[in-house]
Amino acid sequence: MNMQFLKLPLLAAGLICGSVANLVHAADAYPSKVITMVVPFPPGGVADTVARPVAAAMEKHLKGSIIIENKGGAGGAIGMGQVARAAPDGYTVLMALSSISIIPEADKVTGRKPLYQMAQLKPVARFTADPTVLVVRADSPWKTLAEFVAAVRSKPGAYSFGSSGNYGTMHVPMEMLKSEAKLHLLHVPYTGAAPAVMALLSDQVTALSTGPASVAQHVKAGKLRVLAHWGSQPLAAFPGVPSLKEAGYPVEFAQWSGLFVPSETPDAVVAKLREAAKAAANDPQVRQVMNGAGSPLQYLDTPEFQAYIAEDSKKLKEAVHRIGKVE
């Protein structure tokens, strides 16, 4: 019998055991180099506002460095796609918004080649889940939602709203309101929340829907006014502001933020990231920053976050199909 032939199974078994040992060692040593946290929007938006204090707190727990990389474009799809295709080793992670589950469905509606699929990404933890708010300039003539709706209805197509991109978390809620209130508003997409907010401040657009963290400082400074929100409970950041439901428009939308990794990332590495994410959510400095931004922490660990995404995705997919194809 050929002894070399008999050695092959032993050699294969040795290679497998060696590979497993290497993976275990890599997970034990994690992190041994800098972690990149991709924020798929320009600086200044909700994802960026959450990512920076969270990354700083996670660094303390992991005893390693985390850098923020803002990768805006295509409503967040470019940055999300970058992480979906990254090596599944825990050194490229994603701070995404709820648009992460919207964009693949929008690609189906528009016939675009998808930049990523949800199956390529694994949820780790949710940090915030804020209803978006309807804001206008403080020097606008509208003090209430009813006044704004009446003005838009009186001049169809004369007013506009900004967003972070087609089918993003600033576009979808406005389309929901447009549908329910029978409004004709011109959509002006930007590369992220911060540019859209700047467009509103400079009077390039009439209104927008965004997370409280993107506009809280401008509201406090007397530059913007909040007319309504897409939630079901009163907003601590803007007490007294009515929900759209209260005004007779049965729409809800939450702009949540959460941490993701490539789907094949080893469980041992994900476990360390989960621990670090939980530590960040309980960090007093993180809570202080997020409360000050008008976006209190609403942490969910991996199992609960997965269930939340599954339920939320159903509603968002239905909304995308109601919106239809947007050029």
mmCIF file of C-alpha atoms in Angstrom:
data_model
loop_
_atom_site.group_PDB
_atom_site.id
_atom_site.type_symbol
_atom_site.label_atom_id
_atom_site.label_comp_id
_atom_site.label_asym_id
_atom_site.label_seq_id
_atom_site.Cartn_x
_atom_site.Cartn_y
_atom_site.Cartn_z
ATOM 1 C CA MET A 1 0.000 0.000 0.000
ATOM 2 C CA ASN A 2 1.224 3.498 -0.826
ATOM 3 C CA MET A 3 2.230 5.059 2.510
ATOM 4 C CA GLN A 4 2.104 8.542 0.984
ATOM 5 C CA PHE A 5 -1.578 7.959 0.158
ATOM 6 C CA LEU A 6 -2.275 7.019 3.800
ATOM 7 C CA LYS A 7 -0.574 10.201 4.963
ATOM 8 C CA LEU A 8 -2.931 12.459 2.965
ATOM 9 C CA PRO A 9 -5.928 12.245 5.364
ATOM 10 C CA LEU A 10 -3.573 12.827 8.291
ATOM 11 C CA LEU A 11 -2.071 15.830 6.519
ATOM 12 C CA ALA A 12 -5.535 17.244 5.744
ATOM 13 C CA ALA A 13 -6.628 16.740 9.337
ATOM 14 C CA GLY A 14 -3.509 18.491 10.519
ATOM 15 C CA LEU A 15 -4.127 21.450 8.229
ATOM 16 C CA ILE A 16 -7.726 21.754 9.419
ATOM 17 C CA CYS A 17 -6.705 21.593 13.061
ATOM 18 C CA GLY A 18 -4.006 24.156 12.376
ATOM 19 C CA SER A 19 -6.474 26.485 10.675
ATOM 20 C CA VAL A 20 -8.938 26.178 13.551
ATOM 21 C CA ALA A 21 -6.146 26.832 16.031
ATOM 22 C CA ASN A 22 -5.110 29.921 14.085
ATOM 23 C CA LEU A 23 -8.702 31.230 14.080
ATOM 24 C CA VAL A 24 -9.029 30.633 17.819
ATOM 25 C CA HIS A 25 -5.706 32.372 18.441
ATOM 26 C CA ALA A 26 -6.725 35.311 16.231
ATOM 27 C CA ALA A 27 -9.986 35.673 18.140
ATOM 28 C CA ASP A 28 -8.169 35.458 21.489
ATOM 29 C CA ALA A 29 -5.725 38.161 20.385
ATOM 30 C CA TYR A 30 -8.449 40.433 18.991
ATOM 31 C CA PRO A 31 -7.946 43.288 18.543
ATOM 32 C CA SER A 32 -4.279 43.253 17.620
ATOM 33 C CA LYS A 33 -4.488 46.190 15.184
ATOM 34 C CA VAL A 34 -6.602 49.268 14.504
ATOM 35 C CA ILE A 35 -10.337 48.751 13.893
ATOM 36 C CA THR A 36 -12.031 50.890 11.238
ATOM 37 C CA MET A 37 -15.613 51.907 11.973
ATOM 38 C CA VAL A 38 -17.211 52.932 8.685
ATOM 39 C CA VAL A 39 -19.909 55.607 8.893
ATOM 40 C CA PRO A 40 -21.660 55.554 5.493
ATOM 41 C CA PHE A 41 -22.518 59.264 5.608
ATOM 42 C CA PRO A 42 -20.619 62.567 5.843
ATOM 43 C CA PRO A 43 -19.660 63.938 9.278
ATOM 44 C CA GLY A 44 -22.374 65.627 11.288
ATOM 45 C CA GLY A 45 -25.289 63.251 10.694
ATOM 46 C CA VAL A 46 -26.966 60.871 13.130
ATOM 47 C CA ALA A 47 -24.715 57.872 12.374
ATOM 48 C CA ASP A 48 -21.618 60.026 12.850
ATOM 49 C CA THR A 49 -23.007 61.574 16.057
ATOM 50 C CA VAL A 50 -23.526 58.084 17.517
ATOM 51 C CA ALA A 51 -20.343 56.520 16.151
ATOM 52 C CA ARG A 52 -17.806 58.911 17.665
ATOM 53 C CA PRO A 53 -18.653 58.624 21.382
ATOM 54 C CA VAL A 54 -19.465 54.916 21.004
ATOM 55 C CA ALA A 55 -16.122 54.194 19.300
ATOM 56 C CA ALA A 56 -14.238 56.061 22.033
ATOM 57 C CA ALA A 57 -15.982 54.005 24.723
ATOM 58 C CA MET A 58 -15.451 50.730 22.863
ATOM 59 C CA GLU A 59 -11.740 51.525 22.594
ATOM 60 C CA LYS A 60 -11.485 51.584 26.388
ATOM 61 C CA HIS A 61 -13.156 48.188 26.700
ATOM 62 C CA LEU A 62 -11.245 46.519 23.851
ATOM 63 C CA LYS A 63 -7.946 48.191 24.792
ATOM 64 C CA GLY A 64 -7.396 48.969 21.113
ATOM 65 C CA SER A 65 -7.819 51.808 18.656
ATOM 66 C CA ILE A 66 -10.914 52.504 16.543
ATOM 67 C CA ILE A 67 -10.832 55.073 13.763
ATOM 68 C CA ILE A 68 -13.910 56.564 12.100
ATOM 69 C CA GLU A 69 -14.062 56.512 8.294
ATOM 70 C CA ASN A 70 -16.867 58.584 6.775
ATOM 71 C CA LYS A 71 -17.784 57.004 3.452
ATOM 72 C CA GLY A 72 -20.846 58.810 2.124
ATOM 73 C CA GLY A 73 -22.715 58.377 -1.134
ATOM 74 C CA ALA A 74 -25.747 56.615 -2.628
ATOM 75 C CA GLY A 75 -27.819 57.124 0.521
ATOM 76 C CA GLY A 76 -25.251 55.181 2.554
ATOM 77 C CA ALA A 77 -25.014 52.228 0.152
ATOM 78 C CA ILE A 78 -21.362 52.846 -0.781
ATOM 79 C CA GLY A 79 -20.093 52.619 2.793
ATOM 80 C CA MET A 80 -22.402 49.734 3.643
ATOM 81 C CA GLY A 81 -21.239 47.856 0.571
ATOM 82 C CA GLN A 82 -17.628 48.459 1.544
ATOM 83 C CA VAL A 83 -18.140 46.733 4.890
ATOM 84 C CA ALA A 84 -20.222 43.926 3.360
ATOM 85 C CA ARG A 85 -17.253 43.063 1.120
ATOM 86 C CA ALA A 86 -14.576 43.564 3.781
ATOM 87 C CA ALA A 87 -12.528 40.765 5.325
ATOM 88 C CA PRO A 88 -14.655 39.143 8.071
ATOM 89 C CA ASP A 89 -12.022 39.565 10.769
ATOM 90 C CA GLY A 90 -13.576 42.221 13.004
ATOM 91 C CA TYR A 91 -11.291 45.010 11.826
ATOM 92 C CA THR A 92 -13.888 46.654 9.588
ATOM 93 C CA VAL A 93 -17.202 47.390 11.273
ATOM 94 C CA LEU A 94 -20.194 49.511 10.298
ATOM 95 C CA MET A 95 -22.306 52.074 12.124
ATOM 96 C CA ALA A 96 -25.477 52.053 10.033
ATOM 97 C CA LEU A 97 -28.931 53.570 10.138
ATOM 98 C CA SER A 98 -32.283 51.945 9.362
ATOM 99 C CA SER A 99 -31.691 52.641 5.663
ATOM 100 C CA ILE A 100 -29.481 49.537 5.681
ATOM 101 C CA SER A 101 -32.580 47.375 5.166
ATOM 102 C CA ILE A 102 -34.260 49.862 2.812
ATOM 103 C CA ILE A 103 -31.576 50.140 0.142
ATOM 104 C CA PRO A 104 -31.499 46.490 -1.053
ATOM 105 C CA GLU A 105 -35.286 46.638 -1.497
ATOM 106 C CA ALA A 106 -34.999 49.952 -3.341
ATOM 107 C CA ASP A 107 -32.456 48.334 -5.667
ATOM 108 C CA LYS A 108 -35.088 45.750 -6.600
ATOM 109 C CA VAL A 109 -37.674 48.458 -7.298
ATOM 110 C CA THR A 110 -35.313 50.545 -9.419
ATOM 111 C CA GLY A 111 -33.581 47.637 -11.149
ATOM 112 C CA ARG A 112 -30.150 48.796 -9.970
ATOM 113 C CA LYS A 113 -27.256 46.444 -9.385
ATOM 114 C CA PRO A 114 -27.133 46.063 -5.578
ATOM 115 C CA LEU A 115 -24.019 47.212 -3.749
ATOM 116 C CA TYR A 116 -24.740 44.746 -0.937
ATOM 117 C CA GLN A 117 -27.349 42.356 0.456
ATOM 118 C CA MET A 118 -28.509 42.156 4.068
ATOM 119 C CA ALA A 119 -27.266 38.565 4.235
ATOM 120 C CA GLN A 120 -23.699 39.900 3.879
ATOM 121 C CA LEU A 121 -23.937 41.795 7.169
ATOM 122 C CA LYS A 122 -24.455 40.627 10.748
ATOM 123 C CA PRO A 123 -26.061 42.884 13.393
ATOM 124 C CA VAL A 124 -24.146 43.334 16.648
ATOM 125 C CA ALA A 125 -26.013 45.964 18.684
ATOM 126 C CA ARG A 126 -28.504 48.805 18.396
ATOM 127 C CA PHE A 127 -27.707 52.094 20.121
ATOM 128 C CA THR A 128 -30.508 54.545 19.306
ATOM 129 C CA ALA A 129 -33.990 54.459 17.784
ATOM 130 C CA ASP A 130 -35.408 57.947 17.346
ATOM 131 C CA PRO A 131 -38.570 58.965 15.520
ATOM 132 C CA THR A 132 -37.659 61.431 12.803
ATOM 133 C CA VAL A 133 -38.881 65.008 13.221
ATOM 134 C CA LEU A 134 -40.322 67.455 10.687
ATOM 135 C CA VAL A 135 -38.353 70.700 10.764
ATOM 136 C CA VAL A 136 -38.544 74.045 8.984
ATOM 137 C CA ARG A 137 -36.590 77.258 9.372
ATOM 138 C CA ALA A 138 -37.504 79.226 12.483
ATOM 139 C CA ASP A 139 -38.161 82.319 10.349
ATOM 140 C CA SER A 140 -40.700 80.446 8.199
ATOM 141 C CA PRO A 141 -44.352 81.522 8.491
ATOM 142 C CA TRP A 142 -45.474 78.094 9.798
ATOM 143 C CA LYS A 143 -45.841 77.610 13.522
ATOM 144 C CA THR A 144 -47.816 74.349 13.299
ATOM 145 C CA LEU A 145 -48.047 71.249 11.132
ATOM 146 C CA ALA A 146 -51.531 72.278 9.998
ATOM 147 C CA GLU A 147 -50.206 75.598 8.693
ATOM 148 C CA PHE A 148 -47.386 73.855 6.836
ATOM 149 C CA VAL A 149 -49.729 71.305 5.251
ATOM 150 C CA ALA A 150 -52.163 74.040 4.200
ATOM 151 C CA ALA A 151 -49.377 76.046 2.555
ATOM 152 C CA VAL A 152 -48.001 73.063 0.638
ATOM 153 C CA ARG A 153 -51.461 72.066 -0.555
ATOM 154 C CA SER A 154 -52.150 75.608 -1.746
ATOM 155 C CA LYS A 155 -49.070 75.616 -3.996
ATOM 156 C CA PRO A 156 -48.364 72.061 -5.222
ATOM 157 C CA GLY A 157 -44.713 71.636 -6.225
ATOM 158 C CA ALA A 158 -43.672 75.068 -4.959
ATOM 159 C CA TYR A 159 -41.994 73.719 -1.823
ATOM 160 C CA SER A 160 -39.211 71.171 -1.359
ATOM 161 C CA PHE A 161 -37.616 68.878 1.188
ATOM 162 C CA GLY A 162 -34.019 67.731 1.551
ATOM 163 C CA SER A 163 -32.780 64.242 2.343
ATOM 164 C CA SER A 164 -29.644 62.136 2.733
ATOM 165 C CA GLY A 165 -30.368 60.409 -0.588
ATOM 166 C CA ASN A 166 -33.039 58.444 -2.411
ATOM 167 C CA TYR A 167 -34.775 55.882 -0.164
ATOM 168 C CA GLY A 168 -32.717 56.999 2.835
ATOM 169 C CA THR A 169 -33.933 57.578 6.381
ATOM 170 C CA MET A 170 -34.794 61.200 5.573
ATOM 171 C CA HIS A 171 -36.541 60.411 2.285
ATOM 172 C CA VAL A 172 -38.808 57.491 3.227
ATOM 173 C CA PRO A 173 -40.598 59.174 6.171
ATOM 174 C CA MET A 174 -41.343 62.269 4.070
ATOM 175 C CA GLU A 175 -42.778 60.090 1.325
ATOM 176 C CA MET A 176 -44.995 58.453 3.949
ATOM 177 C CA LEU A 177 -46.278 61.861 5.033
ATOM 178 C CA LYS A 178 -46.719 63.028 1.441
ATOM 179 C CA SER A 179 -48.863 59.991 0.708
ATOM 180 C CA GLU A 180 -51.063 60.295 3.810
ATOM 181 C CA ALA A 181 -51.470 64.091 3.663
ATOM 182 C CA LYS A 182 -51.774 64.256 -0.140
ATOM 183 C CA LEU A 183 -48.840 66.672 -0.488
ATOM 184 C CA HIS A 184 -46.783 67.546 -3.556
ATOM 185 C CA LEU A 185 -43.257 68.373 -2.333
ATOM 186 C CA LEU A 186 -40.125 68.403 -4.497
ATOM 187 C CA HIS A 187 -37.464 65.971 -3.257
ATOM 188 C CA VAL A 188 -33.856 67.252 -3.221
ATOM 189 C CA PRO A 189 -31.375 64.482 -2.249
ATOM 190 C CA TYR A 190 -27.970 65.251 -0.714
ATOM 191 C CA THR A 191 -25.067 62.986 0.296
ATOM 192 C CA GLY A 192 -25.993 62.881 3.972
ATOM 193 C CA ALA A 193 -27.981 64.438 6.805
ATOM 194 C CA ALA A 194 -25.472 67.203 7.526
ATOM 195 C CA PRO A 195 -25.511 68.628 3.955
ATOM 196 C CA ALA A 196 -29.318 68.397 3.925
ATOM 197 C CA VAL A 197 -29.562 70.291 7.225
ATOM 198 C CA MET A 198 -27.180 72.946 5.885
ATOM 199 C CA ALA A 199 -29.408 73.251 2.802
ATOM 200 C CA LEU A 200 -32.389 73.918 5.064
ATOM 201 C CA LEU A 201 -30.461 76.447 7.139
ATOM 202 C CA SER A 202 -29.419 78.283 3.971
ATOM 203 C CA ASP A 203 -33.008 78.250 2.648
ATOM 204 C CA GLN A 204 -32.235 75.953 -0.310
ATOM 205 C CA VAL A 205 -35.047 73.593 0.743
ATOM 206 C CA THR A 206 -38.265 74.214 2.662
ATOM 207 C CA ALA A 207 -38.318 71.347 5.151
ATOM 208 C CA LEU A 208 -36.864 67.976 6.053
ATOM 209 C CA SER A 209 -37.360 64.923 8.217
ATOM 210 C CA THR A 210 -34.369 63.783 10.251
ATOM 211 C CA GLY A 211 -33.275 62.347 13.576
ATOM 212 C CA PRO A 212 -33.363 64.755 16.541
ATOM 213 C CA ALA A 213 -29.573 64.598 16.927
ATOM 214 C CA SER A 214 -29.067 66.225 13.522
ATOM 215 C CA VAL A 215 -31.060 69.335 14.379
ATOM 216 C CA ALA A 216 -31.259 69.671 18.189
ATOM 217 C CA GLN A 217 -28.489 72.255 18.385
ATOM 218 C CA HIS A 218 -30.059 74.369 15.630
ATOM 219 C CA VAL A 219 -33.464 74.197 17.319
ATOM 220 C CA LYS A 220 -31.910 75.301 20.628
ATOM 221 C CA ALA A 221 -30.139 78.128 18.795
ATOM 222 C CA GLY A 222 -33.457 79.351 17.416
ATOM 223 C CA LYS A 223 -32.593 78.614 13.781
ATOM 224 C CA LEU A 224 -34.996 75.728 13.148
ATOM 225 C CA ARG A 225 -38.504 74.837 14.304
ATOM 226 C CA VAL A 226 -39.912 71.325 14.901
ATOM 227 C CA LEU A 227 -43.507 70.909 13.701
ATOM 228 C CA ALA A 228 -44.171 67.200 14.302
ATOM 229 C CA HIS A 229 -42.560 63.793 14.734
ATOM 230 C CA TRP A 230 -43.003 60.258 13.370
ATOM 231 C CA GLY A 231 -43.197 58.550 16.782
ATOM 232 C CA SER A 232 -45.920 57.106 18.959
ATOM 233 C CA GLN A 233 -44.744 58.567 22.281
ATOM 234 C CA PRO A 234 -43.861 62.142 23.342
ATOM 235 C CA LEU A 235 -40.278 63.151 22.536
ATOM 236 C CA ALA A 236 -38.142 64.108 25.513
ATOM 237 C CA ALA A 237 -35.939 66.238 23.262
ATOM 238 C CA PHE A 238 -38.882 68.273 21.980
ATOM 239 C CA PRO A 239 -41.664 68.273 24.595
ATOM 240 C CA GLY A 240 -44.995 69.515 23.363
ATOM 241 C CA VAL A 241 -44.312 68.655 19.707
ATOM 242 C CA PRO A 242 -47.210 66.534 18.387
ATOM 243 C CA SER A 243 -46.885 63.256 16.555
ATOM 244 C CA LEU A 244 -48.200 62.867 13.034
ATOM 245 C CA LYS A 245 -50.622 60.283 14.404
ATOM 246 C CA GLU A 246 -52.087 62.884 16.725
ATOM 247 C CA ALA A 247 -52.539 65.165 13.714
ATOM 248 C CA GLY A 248 -54.472 62.483 11.852
ATOM 249 C CA TYR A 249 -51.701 61.021 9.681
ATOM 250 C CA PRO A 250 -51.115 57.370 10.718
ATOM 251 C CA VAL A 251 -47.416 57.076 9.877
ATOM 252 C CA GLU A 252 -44.463 56.023 12.032
ATOM 253 C CA PHE A 253 -40.754 55.903 11.302
ATOM 254 C CA ALA A 254 -37.726 55.331 13.549
ATOM 255 C CA GLN A 255 -34.238 56.304 12.494
ATOM 256 C CA TRP A 256 -32.232 53.749 14.448
ATOM 257 C CA SER A 257 -28.463 53.331 14.584
ATOM 258 C CA GLY A 258 -26.654 50.044 14.988
ATOM 259 C CA LEU A 259 -23.328 48.244 14.718
ATOM 260 C CA PHE A 260 -22.766 45.600 12.011
ATOM 261 C CA VAL A 261 -19.926 43.365 10.830
ATOM 262 C CA PRO A 262 -19.427 41.190 7.725
ATOM 263 C CA SER A 263 -21.614 38.103 8.126
ATOM 264 C CA GLU A 264 -18.765 35.569 8.255
ATOM 265 C CA THR A 265 -17.012 37.290 11.175
ATOM 266 C CA PRO A 266 -16.079 34.604 13.768
ATOM 267 C CA ASP A 267 -18.456 34.272 16.719
ATOM 268 C CA ALA A 268 -15.620 34.818 19.190
ATOM 269 C CA VAL A 269 -14.818 38.196 17.623
ATOM 270 C CA VAL A 270 -18.497 39.166 17.493
ATOM 271 C CA ALA A 271 -18.777 38.270 21.181
ATOM 272 C CA LYS A 272 -15.976 40.712 22.026
ATOM 273 C CA LEU A 273 -17.624 43.431 19.972
ATOM 274 C CA ARG A 274 -20.950 42.740 21.727
ATOM 275 C CA GLU A 275 -19.266 43.146 25.102
ATOM 276 C CA ALA A 276 -17.635 46.392 23.985
ATOM 277 C CA ALA A 277 -20.898 47.710 22.529
ATOM 278 C CA LYS A 278 -22.742 46.984 25.779
ATOM 279 C CA ALA A 279 -19.999 48.691 27.761
ATOM 280 C CA ALA A 280 -20.290 51.725 25.480
ATOM 281 C CA ALA A 281 -24.070 51.844 25.908
ATOM 282 C CA ASN A 282 -23.583 51.904 29.696
ATOM 283 C CA ASP A 283 -20.759 54.437 29.598
ATOM 284 C CA PRO A 284 -21.798 57.659 31.429
ATOM 285 C CA GLN A 285 -19.932 59.854 28.946
ATOM 286 C CA VAL A 286 -21.692 58.259 25.970
ATOM 287 C CA ARG A 287 -25.069 58.676 27.640
ATOM 288 C CA GLN A 288 -24.330 62.308 28.445
ATOM 289 C CA VAL A 289 -23.289 63.070 24.854
ATOM 290 C CA MET A 290 -26.278 61.315 23.304
ATOM 291 C CA ASN A 291 -28.777 62.853 25.724
ATOM 292 C CA GLY A 292 -27.303 66.251 24.948
ATOM 293 C CA ALA A 293 -27.730 65.557 21.235
ATOM 294 C CA GLY A 294 -31.404 64.753 21.750
ATOM 295 C CA SER A 295 -30.911 61.075 20.922
ATOM 296 C CA PRO A 296 -31.024 58.982 24.119
ATOM 297 C CA LEU A 297 -29.604 55.480 24.033
ATOM 298 C CA GLN A 298 -32.021 52.620 23.410
ATOM 299 C CA TYR A 299 -29.605 49.699 23.455
ATOM 300 C CA LEU A 300 -30.437 46.244 22.130
ATOM 301 C CA ASP A 301 -28.034 43.283 22.234
ATOM 302 C CA THR A 302 -27.632 41.011 19.195
ATOM 303 C CA PRO A 303 -30.649 38.653 19.582
ATOM 304 C CA GLU A 304 -33.089 41.465 20.351
ATOM 305 C CA PHE A 305 -31.599 43.651 17.627
ATOM 306 C CA GLN A 306 -31.974 40.857 15.054
ATOM 307 C CA ALA A 307 -35.657 40.471 15.967
ATOM 308 C CA TYR A 308 -36.177 44.235 15.838
ATOM 309 C CA ILE A 309 -34.614 44.477 12.351
ATOM 310 C CA ALA A 310 -36.790 41.635 11.058
ATOM 311 C CA GLU A 311 -39.971 43.416 12.174
ATOM 312 C CA ASP A 312 -38.841 46.890 11.125
ATOM 313 C CA SER A 313 -37.712 45.672 7.704
ATOM 314 C CA LYS A 314 -41.216 44.450 6.858
ATOM 315 C CA LYS A 315 -42.671 47.954 7.320
ATOM 316 C CA LEU A 316 -39.824 49.625 5.457
ATOM 317 C CA LYS A 317 -40.074 47.262 2.483
ATOM 318 C CA GLU A 318 -43.787 48.027 2.211
ATOM 319 C CA ALA A 319 -42.999 51.749 2.306
ATOM 320 C CA VAL A 320 -40.405 51.404 -0.476
ATOM 321 C CA HIS A 321 -42.873 49.635 -2.727
ATOM 322 C CA ARG A 322 -45.487 52.313 -2.060
ATOM 323 C CA ILE A 323 -42.957 54.988 -3.055
ATOM 324 C CA GLY A 324 -42.086 53.077 -6.219
ATOM 325 C CA LYS A 325 -39.290 53.886 -8.613
ATOM 326 C CA VAL A 326 -37.467 57.172 -7.968
ATOM 327 C CA GLU A 327 -35.006 58.373 -10.592
#
